[in-house]
Amino acid sequence: MNATLIEVLARHWGFASFRPLQAEAMEAAVGGRDTLVVMPTGGGKSLCYQAPAIVNGSLTLVVSPLISLMKDQVDGLVACGVAAAQFNSSQTSVEQRDVERALNERKLRLLFVSPERLAMATFRQLISRGGVSAFAIDEAHCISQWGHDFRPEYRQLRELRQLFPKASLHAFTATATERVRRDIAEQLGLRNHVELVGNFDRPNLTYRIIPRRDEVAQVEEVLHRHRREAGIIYCIRRRDVDTLASILERRGYRVAAYHAGLSPDQRRSAQESFSKEECDIIVATVAFGMGIDRSNVRFVLHTGMPKSVEHYQQETGRAGRDGLEAECAMLYAPKDAAAWNSILAGTADTTAIENVDRMQQYATSLVCRHKALVEYFGQTYENANCGACDVCLDAHEAVPDSLVIAQKIVSCVVRAGETFGVSHIVAILRGSSNEKIHERRHDKLSTYGILGNHSKEELSDWIAQLIAQGFLKREGTQYPVLRLTPTSRAMLRGAAEVRLVRAAAREIDDAGGRDLSWTGVDHALFEELREWRKREADSRAVPPFTILGDGALRMLAAVRPSSLEKMKHISGIGETRHADFGAGLLNVIVNYCAKSGVAFDCPAPPPAPRREPAPTPSRTQAYDAFRRGASIEEVMAMTARVRSTIAGYLADFIVTERPATIDAWLDRGQYELIAPAVERLGTERLKPIYEEFEGRISYDDIRLVVAHRVARVSSPFTPRGADAPRQVAAQT
Ligand code: ADP
Ligand code: MG
């Protein structure tokens, strides 16, 4: 490992180690290789070009899409003792001249500019004189038409390669699709570059998708869990932003609104008050967020479904950049998809509509959210239970007569001739009387009104779940209609298992690992340190998060160092910060400890462990019973939980405890029927296996076999692959 890089990391940032892939990315950059680095938001991309610039002792030009955010980035670097500046139209000519002088004297290491600025000939001459040796292109997906933020200005970056043949190029993005990645490399003309793609899972985020019933009350429930903490609330439409922001303001929250309909000044002031911690909550459309570096965002709340999984991932990614726990909640209603389809109707963009569909599948499926998200981006997810999403935390309850309900829905689709969309089918099922129904004589269908005792929302929810499970599909873009699939018939005959769910009535418990990073932290001292940080930030006219991150503040409030010397060991306090802020921080700590009598120099709390499956009481009870060989039915009776929940527990139990056989829960003949299909089709997804048997075998049974195969393969005592069939046969 390059000693100089690690020294720079410690000296300027006070970090003792690299995040995953940072060392590789930095070493390639120090060696002058082109790089393409893909990491999720909060993964630590900035350091990948900042530290090499210092080690190389030459100028790196940073291309960043938003002028309004460059100042924050520069302030943060200056606080770490790095020679950094911006050059743009927000500056006075005096300020610009200072930058020119620093460039000519080759004093700068990092200079932030917009792509437009970089297209100017005079500016290009200026940086040649400044000896530019590398270009870091942040948010590089903006160069690709396939990305979700295409910016024509980024296209001009293609010329850099010819104009500065000696400089290396470094592209950074959080957008992981293969197509965007290839496009970035091609457009920039990367040469023999090092491509690094990080792990997309964000274990510190808890994902929750909650059916939307009473929006404002549900929003307040989330806010209640995050008093005085920072958060972003995303709404689908501008008018929803305005309405919600004013309601929250009236109720005493410190909020600001942000959307493209506001003037540039209004938007800038919203952004500034958020980064200065003068407001806690931003209510916004998708227009808000790119490049926002405030690291202590503790929640991101979607009041409606975003328009693609990419958007969901980017927007939720803005929570918890500091690595501390954060919550990502989404209020979902089936009509959100219709709202997006009508917004997108004008664009004739079929991928946009597919994206909405895939997002809806994500929202309605019952696969672990971490797993589904990571797999969406083409990576695998090993954890059987993340302990940090609504699915794994048991927020759903199976509907007892799922199969009968599903049959009613699907036969209604058949009777209506497979030519109608969700809302009309729901209207028939509920026995509504409207013009379209009378015109088509749909009130004469045998399925008219057969699910009249269920709400519109519930029925649309279930239809979405049937689509996600492959029993129905939606076809057509402008007026999508419901159609049957190959497995629908088997289901109608009763030869398939269907699982419909509704939200569990029980309260969302807030354990979700939220307290982990508060271990040993004195809350009152944390608040005092936070106030000190705010005063310090104001006096320097910089945002608080550039002074010091929440992680470092919590560590200070837990360890409570008694001297400047002891403060040096706190992660996040490098030499410059120590020199600049050490005395001020120490003063707050000493006064606080004297006043309240708490001890100094406590041991640093251990780093928050990666979350284990959350032991809910019923899960613990179920595991104990399984150990004694209890059947699924017995455990259902014991815990008052439905079959699918218990089958899920059992699958997790099998993966973690690796029983030699699962005969206690699954008939041997059935096992031997399913196992070869699992071998052939893999353990990644249940659906292909389910389809292989045309719905004759239940998801639960497949899940158990898959769990058993996974447990065997991952066992240190059994060899992988080759002789697996023999092990199955050998079970007695
Ligand atoms: P990205 O640009 O990938 O979204 P950032 O570069 O903004 O992420 O980094 C996110 C946060 O992680 C920042 O607060 C940064 O200080 C912190 N960070 C980056 N690298 C490290 C590291 N090696 N150790 C500890 N914290 C780090
Ligand atoms: Mg970034």
Coordinates of N, CA, C and O in Angstrom, one line a residue, residues 302-357:
H302 N -40.0 9.4 0.8 CA -40.7 9.6 -0.5 C -42.2 9.6 -0.2 O -42.7 8.6 0.4
T303 N -42.9 10.7 -0.5 CA -44.4 10.6 -0.3 C -45.1 9.9 -1.4 O -46.3 9.6 -1.3
G304 N -44.4 9.6 -2.5 CA -44.9 8.8 -3.6 C -43.8 8.0 -4.2 O -42.6 8.3 -3.9
M305 N -44.2 7.1 -5.1 CA -43.1 6.3 -5.7 C -42.3 7.1 -6.7 O -42.8 7.8 -7.5
P306 N -41.0 7.0 -6.6 CA -40.1 7.6 -7.6 C -40.3 7.0 -9.0 O -40.9 5.9 -9.1
K307 N -39.8 7.6 -10.1 CA -40.1 7.1 -11.4 C -39.2 6.0 -11.9 O -39.4 5.5 -13.0
S308 N -38.2 5.7 -11.2 CA -37.3 4.6 -11.6 C -36.5 4.1 -10.4 O -36.4 4.8 -9.4
V309 N -36.0 2.8 -10.5 CA -35.2 2.3 -9.4 C -33.9 3.1 -9.3 O -33.4 3.3 -8.2
E310 N -33.4 3.6 -10.4 CA -32.2 4.4 -10.4 C -32.5 5.7 -9.5 O -31.6 6.0 -8.7
H311 N -33.6 6.3 -9.8 CA -33.9 7.5 -9.0 C -34.0 7.1 -7.5 O -33.5 7.9 -6.6
Y312 N -34.7 6.1 -7.2 CA -34.9 5.6 -5.8 C -33.5 5.5 -5.2 O -33.3 5.9 -4.1
Q313 N -32.6 4.8 -5.9 CA -31.3 4.5 -5.3 C -30.5 5.8 -5.1 O -29.9 6.0 -4.1
Q314 N -30.6 6.7 -6.1 CA -29.8 8.0 -5.9 C -30.4 8.8 -4.8 O -29.7 9.4 -4.0
E315 N -31.8 8.9 -4.8 CA -32.4 9.8 -3.8 C -32.2 9.2 -2.4 O -31.9 10.0 -1.5
T316 N -32.5 7.9 -2.2 CA -32.3 7.4 -0.9 C -30.8 7.4 -0.5 O -30.5 7.5 0.7
G317 N -30.0 7.4 -1.5 CA -28.5 7.4 -1.2 C -28.0 8.6 -0.6 O -27.0 8.7 0.0
R318 N -28.8 9.7 -0.6 CA -28.4 10.9 0.0 C -28.5 10.9 1.5 O -28.1 11.8 2.2
A319 N -29.1 9.8 2.0 CA -29.2 9.6 3.5 C -27.9 9.0 4.0 O -27.3 8.1 3.3
G320 N -27.5 9.3 5.2 CA -26.4 8.6 5.9 C -25.1 8.5 5.1 O -24.4 7.5 5.2
R321 N -24.7 9.6 4.5 CA -23.4 9.5 3.8 C -22.2 9.4 4.8 O -21.1 9.0 4.5
D322 N -22.5 9.8 6.1 CA -21.4 9.7 7.1 C -21.3 8.3 7.6 O -20.5 8.1 8.5
G323 N -22.1 7.4 7.1 CA -21.9 6.0 7.5 C -22.8 5.6 8.7 O -22.8 4.5 9.1
L324 N -23.4 6.7 9.3 CA -24.2 6.4 10.5 C -25.6 6.0 10.0 O -26.0 6.3 8.9
E325 N -26.4 5.4 10.9 CA -27.7 4.9 10.5 C -28.6 6.0 9.9 O -28.6 7.1 10.5
A326 N -29.4 5.6 9.0 CA -30.4 6.5 8.4 C -31.6 5.7 7.9 O -31.5 4.6 7.6
E327 N -32.8 6.4 7.8 CA -34.0 5.7 7.4 C -34.4 6.2 6.0 O -34.4 7.4 5.8
C328 N -34.9 5.3 5.2 CA -35.4 5.7 3.9 C -36.8 5.1 3.8 O -37.0 3.9 3.7
A329 N -37.8 6.0 3.9 CA -39.2 5.5 4.0 C -39.9 5.9 2.7 O -39.6 7.0 2.2
M330 N -40.7 5.1 2.2 CA -41.5 5.5 1.0 C -43.0 5.2 1.2 O -43.3 4.1 1.6
L331 N -43.8 6.2 1.1 CA -45.3 5.9 1.1 C -45.7 5.6 -0.3 O -45.4 6.4 -1.2
Y332 N -46.3 4.5 -0.4 CA -46.6 4.0 -1.8 C -48.1 3.7 -1.9 O -48.8 3.2 -1.1
A333 N -48.6 4.1 -3.1 CA -50.0 3.8 -3.5 C -49.9 3.4 -5.0 O -49.2 4.0 -5.7
P334 N -50.7 2.4 -5.4 CA -50.7 1.9 -6.7 C -50.9 3.1 -7.7 O -50.4 3.0 -8.8
K335 N -51.7 4.1 -7.3 CA -51.9 5.1 -8.3 C -50.7 6.0 -8.7 O -50.7 6.8 -9.6
D336 N -49.6 5.8 -7.9 CA -48.4 6.6 -8.2 C -47.9 6.2 -9.6 O -47.4 7.1 -10.3
A337 N -48.0 4.9 -10.0 CA -47.5 4.5 -11.3 C -48.3 5.2 -12.4 O -47.8 5.7 -13.4
A338 N -49.6 5.3 -12.1 CA -50.5 6.0 -13.1 C -50.1 7.4 -13.2 O -50.1 8.0 -14.3
A339 N -49.8 8.0 -12.0 CA -49.4 9.5 -12.1 C -48.2 9.7 -12.9 O -48.2 10.6 -13.8
W340 N -47.2 8.8 -12.8 CA -46.0 8.9 -13.6 C -46.3 8.7 -15.0 O -45.8 9.4 -15.9
N341 N -47.1 7.7 -15.3 CA -47.5 7.4 -16.7 C -48.1 8.6 -17.4 O -47.9 8.9 -18.5
S342 N -49.0 9.3 -16.6 CA -49.6 10.4 -17.2 C -48.6 11.6 -17.4 O -48.6 12.3 -18.4
I343 N -47.7 11.8 -16.4 CA -46.7 12.8 -16.6 C -45.8 12.5 -17.8 O -45.4 13.3 -18.6
L344 N -45.5 11.2 -18.0 CA -44.5 10.8 -19.0 C -45.2 10.6 -20.4 O -44.6 10.4 -21.4
A345 N -46.6 10.6 -20.4 CA -47.3 10.3 -21.6 C -46.8 11.1 -22.8 O -46.7 10.6 -23.9
G346 N -46.5 12.4 -22.6 CA -46.1 13.2 -23.7 C -44.7 12.9 -24.3 O -44.4 13.2 -25.4
T347 N -43.9 12.1 -23.5 CA -42.5 12.0 -24.0 C -42.3 10.8 -25.0 O -41.3 10.8 -25.6
A348 N -43.3 9.9 -25.1 CA -43.2 8.8 -26.0 C -41.9 8.0 -25.7 O -41.3 7.4 -26.6
D349 N -41.5 8.0 -24.5 CA -40.2 7.4 -24.1 C -40.6 6.0 -23.5 O -41.0 6.0 -22.4
T350 N -40.4 5.0 -24.2 CA -40.8 3.7 -23.7 C -40.0 3.2 -22.6 O -40.5 2.5 -21.7
T351 N -38.7 3.5 -22.6 CA -37.8 3.1 -21.4 C -38.3 3.7 -20.2 O -38.3 3.1 -19.1
A352 N -38.8 5.0 -20.3 CA -39.3 5.7 -19.1 C -40.4 4.9 -18.5 O -40.6 4.8 -17.3
I353 N -41.3 4.4 -19.3 CA -42.5 3.7 -18.8 C -42.1 2.3 -18.3 O -42.6 1.9 -17.2
E354 N -41.1 1.7 -18.9 CA -40.6 0.4 -18.4 C -40.0 0.7 -17.0 O -40.2 -0.1 -16.1
N355 N -39.3 1.8 -16.9 CA -38.7 2.1 -15.6 C -39.7 2.3 -14.5 O -39.5 1.8 -13.4
V356 N -40.8 2.9 -14.8 CA -41.9 3.0 -13.8 C -42.4 1.7 -13.4 O -42.6 1.4 -12.2
D357 N -42.6 0.8 -14.4 CA -43.0 -0.6 -14.1 C -42.1 -1.3 -13.2 O -42.5 -2.0 -12.3

